Amino acid sequence: MRVNSAAKMRSADATPHAAALIEGLRDIGYSLETALADIVDNAVTADAHRVEILSETTVDEPVVGILDDGKGITEAELIAAMRPGSRNPLDARDSPDLGRFGLGMKSASFSQCRRLTVITKKIGLISAAVWDMDKVAKTNRWEIDLVNDPGALPWAHRLGESGTLILWEKLDRLTGGYSHDGAKRAEVINQRIVTAERHLRLVFHRFMEMPRKPLKLLLNGRVLKPIDPFARSHAATIMDPEEVLPLRNGGVVIQSTTLPHHKAMTQAAWDELGGPEGHLKSQGFYLYRGFRLIIYGTWFGLCRQSELTKLCRVRIDIPNSMDAAWKIDVKKSSAQLPPVVRDRLKKVLERISDGSRRTYRKRGQKLVDQNRMPMWHRIMADDTIRYRPNVDHPAFTDFAESLPEGLRPSFFNCISLVGASLPIDALHADMAGSPEQVMADAVDEDTLVQAVQSTLVRLLERKFDLETITSMLKDVDPFRSSWEATERIIQETVDARASK
Ligand SMILES: Nc1ncnc2c1ncn2[C@@H]1O[C@H](COP(=O)(O)OP(=O)(O)OP(=O)(O)O)[C@@H](O)[C@H]1O
Ligand SMILES: [Mg+2]
C-alpha cells in the first residue's frame, strides 16, 4: 500500500468557543478538597510558608480566599498565569515545582465558583486580574479584567511585601442549592470547608513537618496540624528500610510501614489515622509527588484491602520528572503505575502479606499450644476452621471434679453448647465492619480467681517455674485482657501456698 504523504490539505479555524470551553473546564472532577489542594500547591511552589484559607459566608455574596506569603508575581506574569494552559506540560520543571499543566489555578477555581480573582504582590507591587465566567458567557471571548484598585478587594490588606491571594466569588457550586437561604448556605459552605480540612492536613503533611521553615496552614485563623499517615513519631510503628528503584527519569523510593496495633495508641490518635473511611480502607500505597501526597489508601489493584494487611501502609516517593510515565492528571489526584514499578511493588506486597501471615500463624500457634492452656481450641480439618471450648482446661476440670459424678456430663454438655452456638455470622459481620470494637467480655474477680488458681496449680504440678507460667498466661485470655488483676492473683496464690 502506498501512503500518499503529499495529500493536499486546507486549514480551517477551530478556535475553541470560550463560553463553552470555560464551562467544560469546571467539570473535570474536582471536589472542594482537591481544588483547595491545587491552589495550595501553587503557594508552596511559590515558596510560601504560611497559607491561610479564609471564608466569609454570612454575607450576601459569600467569598472564599486563599492567602499566601510566597514570592508573588508581576502583572505581566499574572496575565500569563491567568491563561488556561499557561505552561506546556511537556516542559521540564524545577524539582520543587508542584505544577505541570498550567491549568490548575483556573480549573480548580472554576470547579467551585464563577468568579476568580488573583491578587498578587511582588516586592511591594500589587496587581490583580479577574476571570468572570458570566462575562465570558456573554462575550464569548478569552478576556480577563485587570483591577485598578486591588487594595480594596476583600483581605487584600492582609498581603505582606510579597504574596498572593486567590478569591473565589459567585460560589454556585458550594452553596448546596441554598442560594436564597443565607443561614443555611453559610452552614453548608462552612461544613464543606471543614470536611476539606483533613485532606489538606494529610496531603501537605510533609511540608508542615519540615524541620526548616515548615508550612503553616491555617483555616480562618486556626492553625491546622499535619496528619502523618505513617505515625512515624509513635514508638510502636515499624518502618522497613527504604528501597530505591532507579528509573530513567529519576528514582522511586519505597518504604513499607506497619502501624501500631490500635491498643498501643489512644482512640483519638487511632481514629485520626484511620480517618472517616476507617483503617481497612486507608491501608495501601501512599504516593507522593515532590513530597505532596497525591493518592492514598489503594493497593493499585495489586491485592485486596484485607484485615490481614490493615496496618500496612507503603510510602512511594516520585519526583515531578516522571509525570508522563505515571500519567499524572491535572488535579494531581490520579496516577497509573508504570509496569516496572508495578513488578517491584508486587514483590513488596508479597513480603508484606508473608509477614502478616506469619504473625497470624504465630498467634494461631499460641492458641493451640497445650502448655499455654487456652480456653478455646482452634481446630483445622477438612478445609474448615472450628473453635471449640477446651474442656480439658483446669478451670473446667477442677470444677467438674467438685461436682457430684452424676452432674458432670451435664456440665460438659453445657460447655459444648456454648461452643456450638458461637455466633459466627454476627462475629463475621462485626469484624468486617469495626473489628477494633469487638472484644471478649470482661470477667469478674471471682471468675478470674477461679481460672488463675486452677491453671496455676496445674502448671506448677507440671514443674514450670513461676516466671515461665507468668509469661504463658500473659498470652492467653482471659488473663491477657485482665493482666494487672491476674498478676496480683498469681502472687496471692503463690503466697498462700507458701504459707501453708
Ligand atoms: N500562589 C501563587 N504564587 C505565585 N504564583 C502563582 C500562584 N498561583 C499561581 N501562580 C502562577 O500561576 C501559574 C499558573 O498556575 P496554574 O496552577 O494554573 O498552573 P501550574 O501550577 O503551572 O500547573 P498545574 O496546572 O499543574 O497546576 C503558575 O505557574 C505560577 O506561575
Ligand atoms: Mg498549579
Coordinates of C-alpha atoms and ligand atoms in Angstrom, one line a residue:
M1 CA 0.0 0.0 0.0
R2 CA 1.3 3.5 -0.8
V3 CA 0.8 6.2 1.7
N4 CA 0.1 9.5 0.0
S5 CA 2.1 11.8 2.2
A6 CA 1.7 14.6 -0.2
A7 CA -2.1 14.7 0.1
K8 CA -3.3 18.3 -0.4
M9 CA -4.9 19.8 2.7
R10 CA -6.6 23.1 3.6
S11 CA -7.0 24.5 7.0
A12 CA -10.0 25.9 8.9
D13 CA -10.3 27.8 12.1
A14 CA -11.1 25.6 15.1
T15 CA -10.5 28.1 17.9
P16 CA -12.5 26.9 21.0
H17 CA -15.6 28.7 21.9
A18 CA -14.6 30.5 25.1
A19 CA -18.1 30.3 26.6
A20 CA -18.4 26.6 26.0
L21 CA -14.9 25.5 26.9
I22 CA -14.7 27.5 30.1
E23 CA -17.9 25.8 31.3
G24 CA -16.3 22.5 30.4
L25 CA -13.3 23.3 32.4
R26 CA -15.4 23.3 35.5
D27 CA -16.3 19.6 35.4
I28 CA -13.1 17.7 35.2
G29 CA -13.8 16.0 38.5
Y30 CA -12.5 18.4 41.3
S31 CA -14.0 18.3 44.7
L32 CA -13.6 21.2 47.1
E33 CA -10.7 19.4 48.8
T34 CA -8.8 18.7 45.6
A35 CA -9.5 22.2 44.3
L36 CA -8.1 23.8 47.5
A37 CA -5.1 21.5 47.4
D38 CA -4.4 22.6 43.8
I39 CA -4.4 26.3 44.9
V40 CA -2.1 25.4 47.9
D41 CA 0.2 23.6 45.5
N42 CA 0.8 26.9 43.7
A43 CA 1.5 28.7 47.0
V44 CA 4.0 26.0 48.1
T45 CA 5.7 26.2 44.7
A46 CA 5.9 30.0 45.2
D47 CA 7.9 29.3 48.4
A48 CA 5.1 30.2 50.8
H49 CA 5.4 29.2 54.4
R50 CA 2.1 30.4 55.5
V51 CA -1.1 29.7 53.7
E52 CA -4.4 30.7 55.1
I53 CA -7.8 29.6 53.9
L54 CA -10.4 32.3 54.6
S55 CA -14.1 32.3 54.3
E56 CA -16.8 34.9 54.6
T57 CA -20.0 33.0 54.4
T58 CA -22.7 35.0 56.2
V59 CA -22.7 37.9 53.7
D60 CA -25.0 38.2 50.6
E61 CA -22.1 37.3 48.3
P62 CA -20.0 34.7 50.1
V63 CA -16.3 34.6 49.4
V64 CA -13.5 32.1 49.9
G65 CA -9.9 33.3 49.9
I66 CA -6.6 31.5 49.9
L67 CA -3.8 33.9 51.1
D68 CA -0.1 33.1 50.9
D69 CA 3.2 34.7 51.7
G70 CA 5.0 33.4 48.7
K71 CA 7.1 35.2 46.1
G72 CA 4.1 36.7 44.2
I73 CA 4.3 37.6 40.6
T74 CA 4.4 40.7 38.5
E75 CA 1.4 42.0 36.4
A76 CA 2.9 40.6 33.2
E77 CA 3.4 37.2 34.9
L78 CA -0.1 37.4 36.3
I79 CA -1.6 38.0 32.8
A80 CA 0.3 34.9 31.5
A81 CA -0.7 32.9 34.6
M82 CA -4.4 33.6 34.0
R83 CA -4.3 31.9 30.6
P84 CA -5.6 28.4 30.7
G85 CA -2.6 26.3 29.6
S86 CA -0.1 28.9 30.8
R87 CA 2.7 26.4 30.6
N88 CA 3.4 23.5 28.4
P89 CA 3.1 20.2 30.3
L90 CA 6.0 18.8 28.3
D91 CA 8.4 21.4 29.7
A92 CA 10.8 20.2 32.4
R93 CA 10.1 21.9 35.7
D94 CA 12.3 22.6 38.8
S95 CA 12.1 19.8 41.2
P96 CA 10.1 21.7 43.9
D97 CA 7.5 22.8 41.4
L98 CA 4.2 21.0 42.1
G99 CA 2.6 22.2 38.8
R100 CA 2.6 20.6 35.4
F101 CA -0.2 21.7 33.1
G102 CA -0.5 25.5 33.5
L103 CA -4.2 24.9 34.2
G104 CA -4.8 24.1 37.9
M105 CA -5.4 27.5 39.3
K106 CA -8.1 28.1 36.7
S107 CA -9.7 24.7 36.6
A108 CA -9.7 24.2 40.4
S109 CA -11.3 27.6 40.9
F110 CA -13.9 27.3 38.2
S111 CA -14.9 23.9 39.7
Q112 CA -16.1 25.8 42.8
C113 CA -17.0 29.3 41.6
R114 CA -17.9 31.5 38.7
R115 CA -15.6 34.4 39.5
L116 CA -11.9 34.0 40.2
T117 CA -9.8 37.0 41.2
V118 CA -6.0 36.7 41.7
I119 CA -4.4 39.5 43.6
T120 CA -0.6 39.2 43.8
K121 CA 2.2 41.3 45.2
K122 CA 5.8 41.1 44.3
I123 CA 8.3 43.2 46.2
G124 CA 5.6 45.7 47.1
L125 CA 4.0 46.0 43.7
I126 CA 0.4 44.8 43.6
S127 CA -1.7 43.7 40.7
A128 CA -5.0 41.8 40.3
A129 CA -6.9 40.1 37.5
V130 CA -10.3 38.5 37.2
W131 CA -11.9 35.7 35.3
D132 CA -15.6 36.1 35.4
M133 CA -17.5 33.2 33.8
D134 CA -20.7 35.2 33.4
K135 CA -18.8 37.8 31.4
V136 CA -17.2 35.1 29.2
A137 CA -20.6 33.6 28.7
K138 CA -21.8 37.0 27.4
T139 CA -18.8 38.0 25.3
N140 CA -17.6 34.5 24.2
R141 CA -14.1 35.9 24.5
W142 CA -11.0 34.8 26.3
E143 CA -10.6 38.1 28.1
I144 CA -9.7 38.9 31.7
D145 CA -10.2 42.1 33.7
L146 CA -7.4 43.9 35.4
V147 CA -8.3 45.6 38.6
N148 CA -7.1 49.2 39.0
D149 CA -7.5 49.3 42.8
P150 CA -6.7 45.8 44.1
G151 CA -6.1 47.1 47.6
A152 CA -9.9 47.5 48.1
L153 CA -10.6 43.8 47.4
P154 CA -11.5 41.5 50.4
W155 CA -8.5 40.6 52.5
A156 CA -6.1 42.3 50.1
H157 CA -4.8 44.5 53.0
R158 CA -3.5 41.3 54.6
L159 CA -1.0 40.7 51.8
G160 CA 2.6 41.3 53.0
E161 CA 5.5 42.6 51.0
S162 CA 5.1 39.7 48.6
G163 CA 2.4 37.1 48.3
T164 CA -0.8 36.0 46.5
L165 CA -4.5 36.0 47.3
I166 CA -6.9 33.9 45.4
L167 CA -10.5 34.9 45.7
W168 CA -13.5 32.7 44.8
E169 CA -16.8 34.5 44.4
K170 CA -20.2 33.5 42.9
L171 CA -19.8 30.2 44.7
D172 CA -22.6 28.4 42.9
R173 CA -21.0 25.0 43.3
L174 CA -20.5 25.4 47.1
T175 CA -23.9 26.5 48.3
G176 CA -25.6 23.2 48.1
G177 CA -28.6 24.8 46.3
Y178 CA -29.4 27.1 49.2
S179 CA -28.8 30.3 47.1
H180 CA -31.7 32.2 48.8
D181 CA -31.3 31.0 52.4
G182 CA -28.3 32.8 53.7
A183 CA -28.1 31.0 57.0
K184 CA -28.4 27.5 55.5
R185 CA -26.0 28.5 52.7
A186 CA -23.3 29.6 55.2
E187 CA -23.8 26.4 57.1
V188 CA -23.3 24.3 54.0
I189 CA -20.2 26.2 52.9
N190 CA -18.6 26.1 56.3
Q191 CA -19.3 22.4 56.7
R192 CA -17.7 21.6 53.3
I193 CA -14.6 23.6 54.2
V194 CA -14.3 21.8 57.5
T195 CA -14.6 18.4 55.6
A196 CA -11.7 19.5 53.3
E197 CA -9.5 20.2 56.3
R198 CA -8.5 16.6 56.8
H199 CA -7.4 16.3 53.2
L200 CA -5.2 19.3 53.4
R201 CA -3.6 18.2 56.7
L202 CA -2.8 14.8 55.1
V203 CA -1.8 16.0 51.6
F204 CA 0.7 18.6 52.8
H205 CA 1.9 16.9 56.0
R206 CA 5.5 16.5 54.8
F207 CA 5.7 20.3 54.2
M208 CA 4.1 21.0 57.5
E209 CA 6.6 18.8 59.3
M210 CA 9.7 20.1 57.6
P211 CA 12.3 21.0 60.2
R212 CA 13.4 24.1 58.4
K213 CA 10.6 26.6 57.7
P214 CA 7.6 24.3 57.9
L215 CA 4.5 25.2 56.1
K216 CA 1.9 26.7 58.3
L217 CA -1.6 26.1 57.1
L218 CA -4.5 28.0 58.7
L219 CA -8.2 27.8 58.4
N220 CA -10.0 31.0 59.3
G221 CA -7.2 31.8 61.8
R222 CA -7.0 28.3 63.2
V223 CA -3.6 26.5 62.7
L224 CA -4.0 23.0 61.2
K225 CA -1.9 20.2 62.5
P226 CA -0.4 17.8 60.0
I227 CA -1.6 14.1 59.8
D228 CA 1.3 11.7 59.3
P229 CA -0.3 8.6 57.8
F230 CA 2.7 6.5 58.9
A231 CA 2.6 7.6 62.6
R232 CA 6.4 7.9 62.4
S233 CA 6.6 9.5 65.8
H234 CA 4.9 6.6 67.5
A235 CA 7.3 4.2 69.2
A236 CA 5.4 1.1 68.1
T237 CA 5.4 1.9 64.4
I238 CA 7.6 -0.5 62.4
M239 CA 9.4 1.0 59.4
D240 CA 11.2 -1.2 56.9
P241 CA 14.4 0.2 55.3
E242 CA 13.8 2.4 52.2
E243 CA 14.4 0.9 48.8
V244 CA 15.3 2.9 45.8
L245 CA 14.2 1.8 42.3
P246 CA 16.3 3.8 39.8
L247 CA 14.5 4.6 36.6
R248 CA 15.4 6.6 33.5
N249 CA 13.8 9.9 34.8
G250 CA 14.8 9.6 38.5
G251 CA 14.5 7.3 41.4
V252 CA 11.3 5.8 43.0
V253 CA 11.7 5.5 46.8
I254 CA 9.6 2.8 48.5
Q255 CA 9.2 2.2 52.2
S256 CA 6.8 -0.1 54.0
T257 CA 5.4 0.7 57.4
T258 CA 3.4 -1.3 59.9
L259 CA 1.2 0.9 62.1
P260 CA 0.9 0.2 65.8
H261 CA -1.9 -2.0 66.9
H262 CA -4.9 0.0 68.0
K263 CA -4.4 -1.0 71.6
A264 CA -1.0 0.7 71.5
M265 CA -2.4 4.2 70.8
T266 CA -5.2 6.4 72.1
Q267 CA -8.6 6.1 70.5
A268 CA -8.3 9.7 69.2
A269 CA -5.0 9.0 67.5
W270 CA -6.2 5.7 66.1
D271 CA -9.4 7.4 64.7
E272 CA -7.4 10.2 63.2
L273 CA -5.1 7.8 61.4
G274 CA -8.0 5.8 60.0
G275 CA -10.0 8.9 59.0
P276 CA -13.7 8.8 58.1
E277 CA -13.2 5.7 55.9
G278 CA -11.5 3.7 58.7
H279 CA -8.3 1.7 58.7
L280 CA -9.4 -1.1 56.4
K281 CA -9.8 1.4 53.6
S282 CA -6.8 3.5 54.5
Q283 CA -4.2 0.7 54.1
G284 CA -2.2 0.6 50.9
F285 CA 0.2 2.7 48.9
Y286 CA 0.7 6.4 49.7
L287 CA 2.0 8.0 46.6
Y288 CA 3.9 11.3 47.0
R289 CA 5.0 13.5 44.1
G290 CA 7.6 16.0 45.2
F291 CA 6.6 15.3 48.9
R292 CA 3.0 16.2 48.1
L293 CA 0.6 13.3 48.7
I294 CA -1.4 12.6 45.6
I295 CA -3.0 9.2 46.1
Y296 CA -3.6 7.1 49.1
G297 CA -5.4 4.1 50.5
T298 CA -5.2 1.9 47.5
W299 CA -3.1 -1.2 46.5
F300 CA -3.5 -0.1 42.8
G301 CA -5.4 -3.3 42.1
L302 CA -2.4 -5.5 43.2
C303 CA -4.2 -7.0 46.1
R304 CA -7.3 -6.6 48.2
Q305 CA -7.6 -4.4 51.2
S306 CA -7.9 -7.1 53.9
E307 CA -8.0 -7.3 57.6
L308 CA -4.7 -9.1 57.5
T309 CA -2.9 -6.1 55.9
K310 CA -4.9 -3.5 57.6
L311 CA -1.9 -1.9 59.4
C312 CA 0.3 -1.8 56.3
R313 CA 1.0 1.4 54.5
V314 CA 3.6 1.8 51.9
R315 CA 5.2 5.2 51.0
I316 CA 6.2 5.7 47.4
D317 CA 8.1 8.9 46.5
I318 CA 8.4 10.1 43.0
P319 CA 9.9 13.3 41.5
N320 CA 7.9 15.6 39.1
S321 CA 10.2 14.4 36.3
M322 CA 8.2 11.2 36.0
D323 CA 4.7 12.7 35.4
A324 CA 4.3 11.3 31.9
A325 CA 5.3 7.8 32.9
W326 CA 2.9 7.9 35.8
K327 CA 0.1 9.6 33.8
I328 CA -0.3 12.3 36.5
D329 CA -3.6 14.2 35.9
V330 CA -4.3 17.9 36.2
K331 CA -6.0 17.5 39.7
K332 CA -2.9 15.6 40.9
S333 CA -5.3 13.0 42.3
S334 CA -4.8 10.1 39.9
A335 CA -1.9 8.2 38.5
Q336 CA -1.0 4.9 36.9
L337 CA 1.8 2.6 37.8
P338 CA 4.5 2.2 35.2
P339 CA 4.9 -1.6 34.6
V340 CA 8.4 -1.8 36.0
V341 CA 7.2 -0.2 39.3
R342 CA 4.2 -2.5 39.3
D343 CA 6.5 -5.5 39.3
R344 CA 8.6 -4.2 42.1
L345 CA 5.5 -3.3 44.2
K346 CA 4.2 -6.8 43.7
K347 CA 7.4 -8.1 45.4
V348 CA 6.9 -5.6 48.2
L349 CA 3.4 -6.8 48.6
E350 CA 4.4 -10.5 48.7
R351 CA 6.8 -9.7 51.5
I352 CA 4.1 -7.7 53.4
S353 CA 1.5 -10.4 53.2
D354 CA 4.0 -13.1 54.1
G355 CA 4.9 -11.1 57.2
S356 CA 1.3 -10.6 58.2
R357 CA 0.5 -14.3 57.7
R358 CA 3.5 -15.3 59.8
T359 CA 2.2 -13.0 62.7
Y360 CA -1.2 -14.5 62.3
R361 CA 0.1 -18.1 62.3
K362 CA 2.2 -17.3 65.4
R363 CA -1.0 -16.2 67.1
G364 CA -2.7 -19.4 66.0
Q365 CA 0.1 -21.5 67.4
K366 CA -0.2 -19.8 70.7
L367 CA -3.8 -20.7 70.7
V368 CA -3.2 -24.4 70.1
D369 CA -0.1 -24.7 72.3
Q370 CA -1.2 -27.1 75.0
N371 CA 1.1 -25.8 77.7
R372 CA -0.5 -22.3 77.4
M373 CA -3.8 -23.8 78.4
P374 CA -6.1 -21.9 76.1
M375 CA -9.8 -21.7 76.9
W376 CA -10.5 -22.3 73.3
H377 CA -9.1 -24.7 70.7
R378 CA -8.7 -23.7 67.1
I379 CA -9.3 -26.9 65.1
M380 CA -8.5 -27.1 61.4
A381 CA -9.8 -30.1 59.5
D382 CA -11.3 -30.7 56.0
D383 CA -10.9 -27.1 55.0
T384 CA -12.9 -25.9 57.9
I385 CA -11.8 -24.0 61.0
R386 CA -13.7 -24.6 64.2
Y387 CA -13.4 -23.0 67.6
R388 CA -14.2 -25.3 70.5
P389 CA -14.0 -24.7 74.3
N390 CA -11.1 -26.6 75.8
V391 CA -12.9 -28.9 78.1
D392 CA -9.6 -30.1 79.5
H393 CA -8.8 -26.7 80.8
P394 CA -8.2 -26.9 84.6
A395 CA -10.7 -24.2 85.2
F396 CA -13.3 -26.7 83.8
T397 CA -11.9 -30.0 85.0
D398 CA -11.3 -28.7 88.6
F399 CA -14.8 -27.5 88.8
A400 CA -16.2 -30.7 87.3
E401 CA -14.3 -32.7 89.9
S402 CA -16.0 -30.7 92.6
L403 CA -19.4 -31.8 91.2
P404 CA -21.3 -34.9 92.1
E405 CA -20.4 -37.5 89.5
G406 CA -23.9 -37.6 88.1
L407 CA -23.8 -33.9 87.2
R408 CA -20.5 -33.9 85.4
P409 CA -21.7 -35.0 81.9
S410 CA -24.4 -32.3 82.0
F411 CA -21.8 -29.7 82.9
F412 CA -19.7 -30.6 79.9
N413 CA -22.8 -30.6 77.7
C414 CA -23.4 -27.0 78.8
I415 CA -19.9 -26.1 77.8
S416 CA -20.2 -27.8 74.4
L417 CA -23.5 -26.0 73.9
V418 CA -21.7 -22.6 74.3
G419 CA -19.0 -23.7 71.8
A420 CA -21.5 -24.9 69.3
S421 CA -23.6 -21.7 69.4
L422 CA -20.7 -19.3 68.8
P423 CA -22.4 -16.5 66.8
I424 CA -20.1 -16.8 63.8
D425 CA -22.3 -14.7 61.4
A426 CA -22.6 -11.8 63.8
L427 CA -18.9 -12.0 64.6
H428 CA -18.0 -12.0 61.0
A429 CA -20.2 -9.0 60.2
D430 CA -18.8 -7.1 63.2
M431 CA -15.2 -8.0 62.4
A432 CA -15.7 -6.8 58.8
G433 CA -17.2 -3.5 60.0
S434 CA -15.4 -2.3 63.1
P435 CA -13.1 -5.1 64.3
E436 CA -11.4 -2.9 66.9
Q437 CA -14.7 -2.6 68.7
V438 CA -15.1 -6.4 69.0
M439 CA -13.7 -7.7 72.2
A440 CA -14.1 -10.6 74.7
D441 CA -16.3 -10.0 77.7
A442 CA -14.6 -8.8 80.8
V443 CA -14.5 -11.4 83.6
D444 CA -15.3 -10.5 87.2
E445 CA -12.9 -11.1 90.1
D446 CA -14.4 -14.4 91.3
T447 CA -14.2 -15.9 87.8
L448 CA -10.7 -14.7 87.3
V449 CA -9.5 -16.1 90.7
Q450 CA -11.0 -19.5 89.9
A451 CA -9.4 -19.6 86.5
V452 CA -6.0 -18.3 87.7
Q453 CA -5.8 -20.6 90.6
S454 CA -6.8 -23.8 88.8
T455 CA -4.4 -23.1 85.9
L456 CA -1.6 -22.1 88.1
V457 CA -1.8 -25.2 90.3
R458 CA -1.8 -27.4 87.2
L459 CA 1.2 -25.7 85.7
L460 CA 3.1 -25.8 88.9
E461 CA 2.4 -29.5 89.1
R462 CA 4.0 -29.8 85.6
K463 CA 7.1 -28.3 87.1
F464 CA 7.1 -25.0 85.3
D465 CA 8.7 -22.2 87.2
L466 CA 6.8 -19.1 88.1
E467 CA 8.4 -16.9 85.5
T468 CA 7.6 -19.2 82.7
I469 CA 4.0 -19.6 83.9
T470 CA 3.6 -15.8 84.1
S471 CA 4.8 -15.4 80.5
M472 CA 2.5 -18.2 79.4
L473 CA -0.6 -16.8 81.0
K474 CA 0.2 -13.3 79.7
D475 CA -0.5 -14.5 76.2
V476 CA -4.0 -16.1 76.7
D477 CA -7.3 -14.7 77.5
P478 CA -9.0 -14.1 79.9
F479 CA -5.7 -13.4 81.7
R480 CA -4.2 -11.2 79.0
S481 CA -7.0 -8.8 79.0
S482 CA -7.1 -8.5 82.8
W483 CA -3.4 -8.8 83.3
E484 CA -3.0 -6.5 86.3
A485 CA -5.5 -8.4 88.3
T486 CA -4.1 -11.7 87.1
E487 CA -0.6 -10.9 88.2
R488 CA -2.0 -9.9 91.7
I489 CA -4.0 -13.2 92.0
I490 CA -0.9 -15.2 90.9
Q491 CA 1.1 -13.6 93.7
E492 CA -1.6 -14.1 96.3
T493 CA -2.0 -17.7 95.3
V494 CA 1.8 -18.4 95.5
D495 CA 2.0 -16.6 98.8
A496 CA -0.9 -18.6 100.2
R497 CA 0.7 -21.9 99.1
A498 CA 4.0 -20.9 100.6
S499 CA 2.4 -20.1 104.0
K500 CA 0.6 -23.5 104.1
Ligands
LIG1 N1 0.1 31.4 44.8 C1 0.8 31.7 43.7 N2 2.0 32.4 43.9 C2 2.8 32.7 42.8 N3 2.5 32.4 41.6 C3 1.4 31.7 41.4 C4 0.5 31.3 42.4 N4 -0.6 30.7 41.9 C5 -0.3 30.6 40.6 N5 0.8 31.2 40.2 C6 1.4 31.3 38.9 O1 0.3 31.0 38.0 C7 0.8 29.9 37.1 C8 -0.4 29.1 36.7 O2 -0.8 28.3 37.8 P1 -1.6 27.0 37.5 O3 -2.0 26.3 38.8 O4 -2.8 27.3 36.6 O5 -0.6 26.1 36.6 P2 0.7 25.3 37.1 O6 0.8 25.4 38.6 O7 1.8 25.9 36.3 O8 0.4 23.8 36.6 P3 -0.8 22.9 37.1 O9 -1.9 23.0 36.1 O10 -0.2 21.5 37.1 O11 -1.2 23.3 38.4 C9 1.8 29.2 37.9 O12 2.7 28.6 37.0 C10 2.5 30.3 38.6 O13 3.4 31.0 37.8
MG2 MG -0.8 24.8 39.8

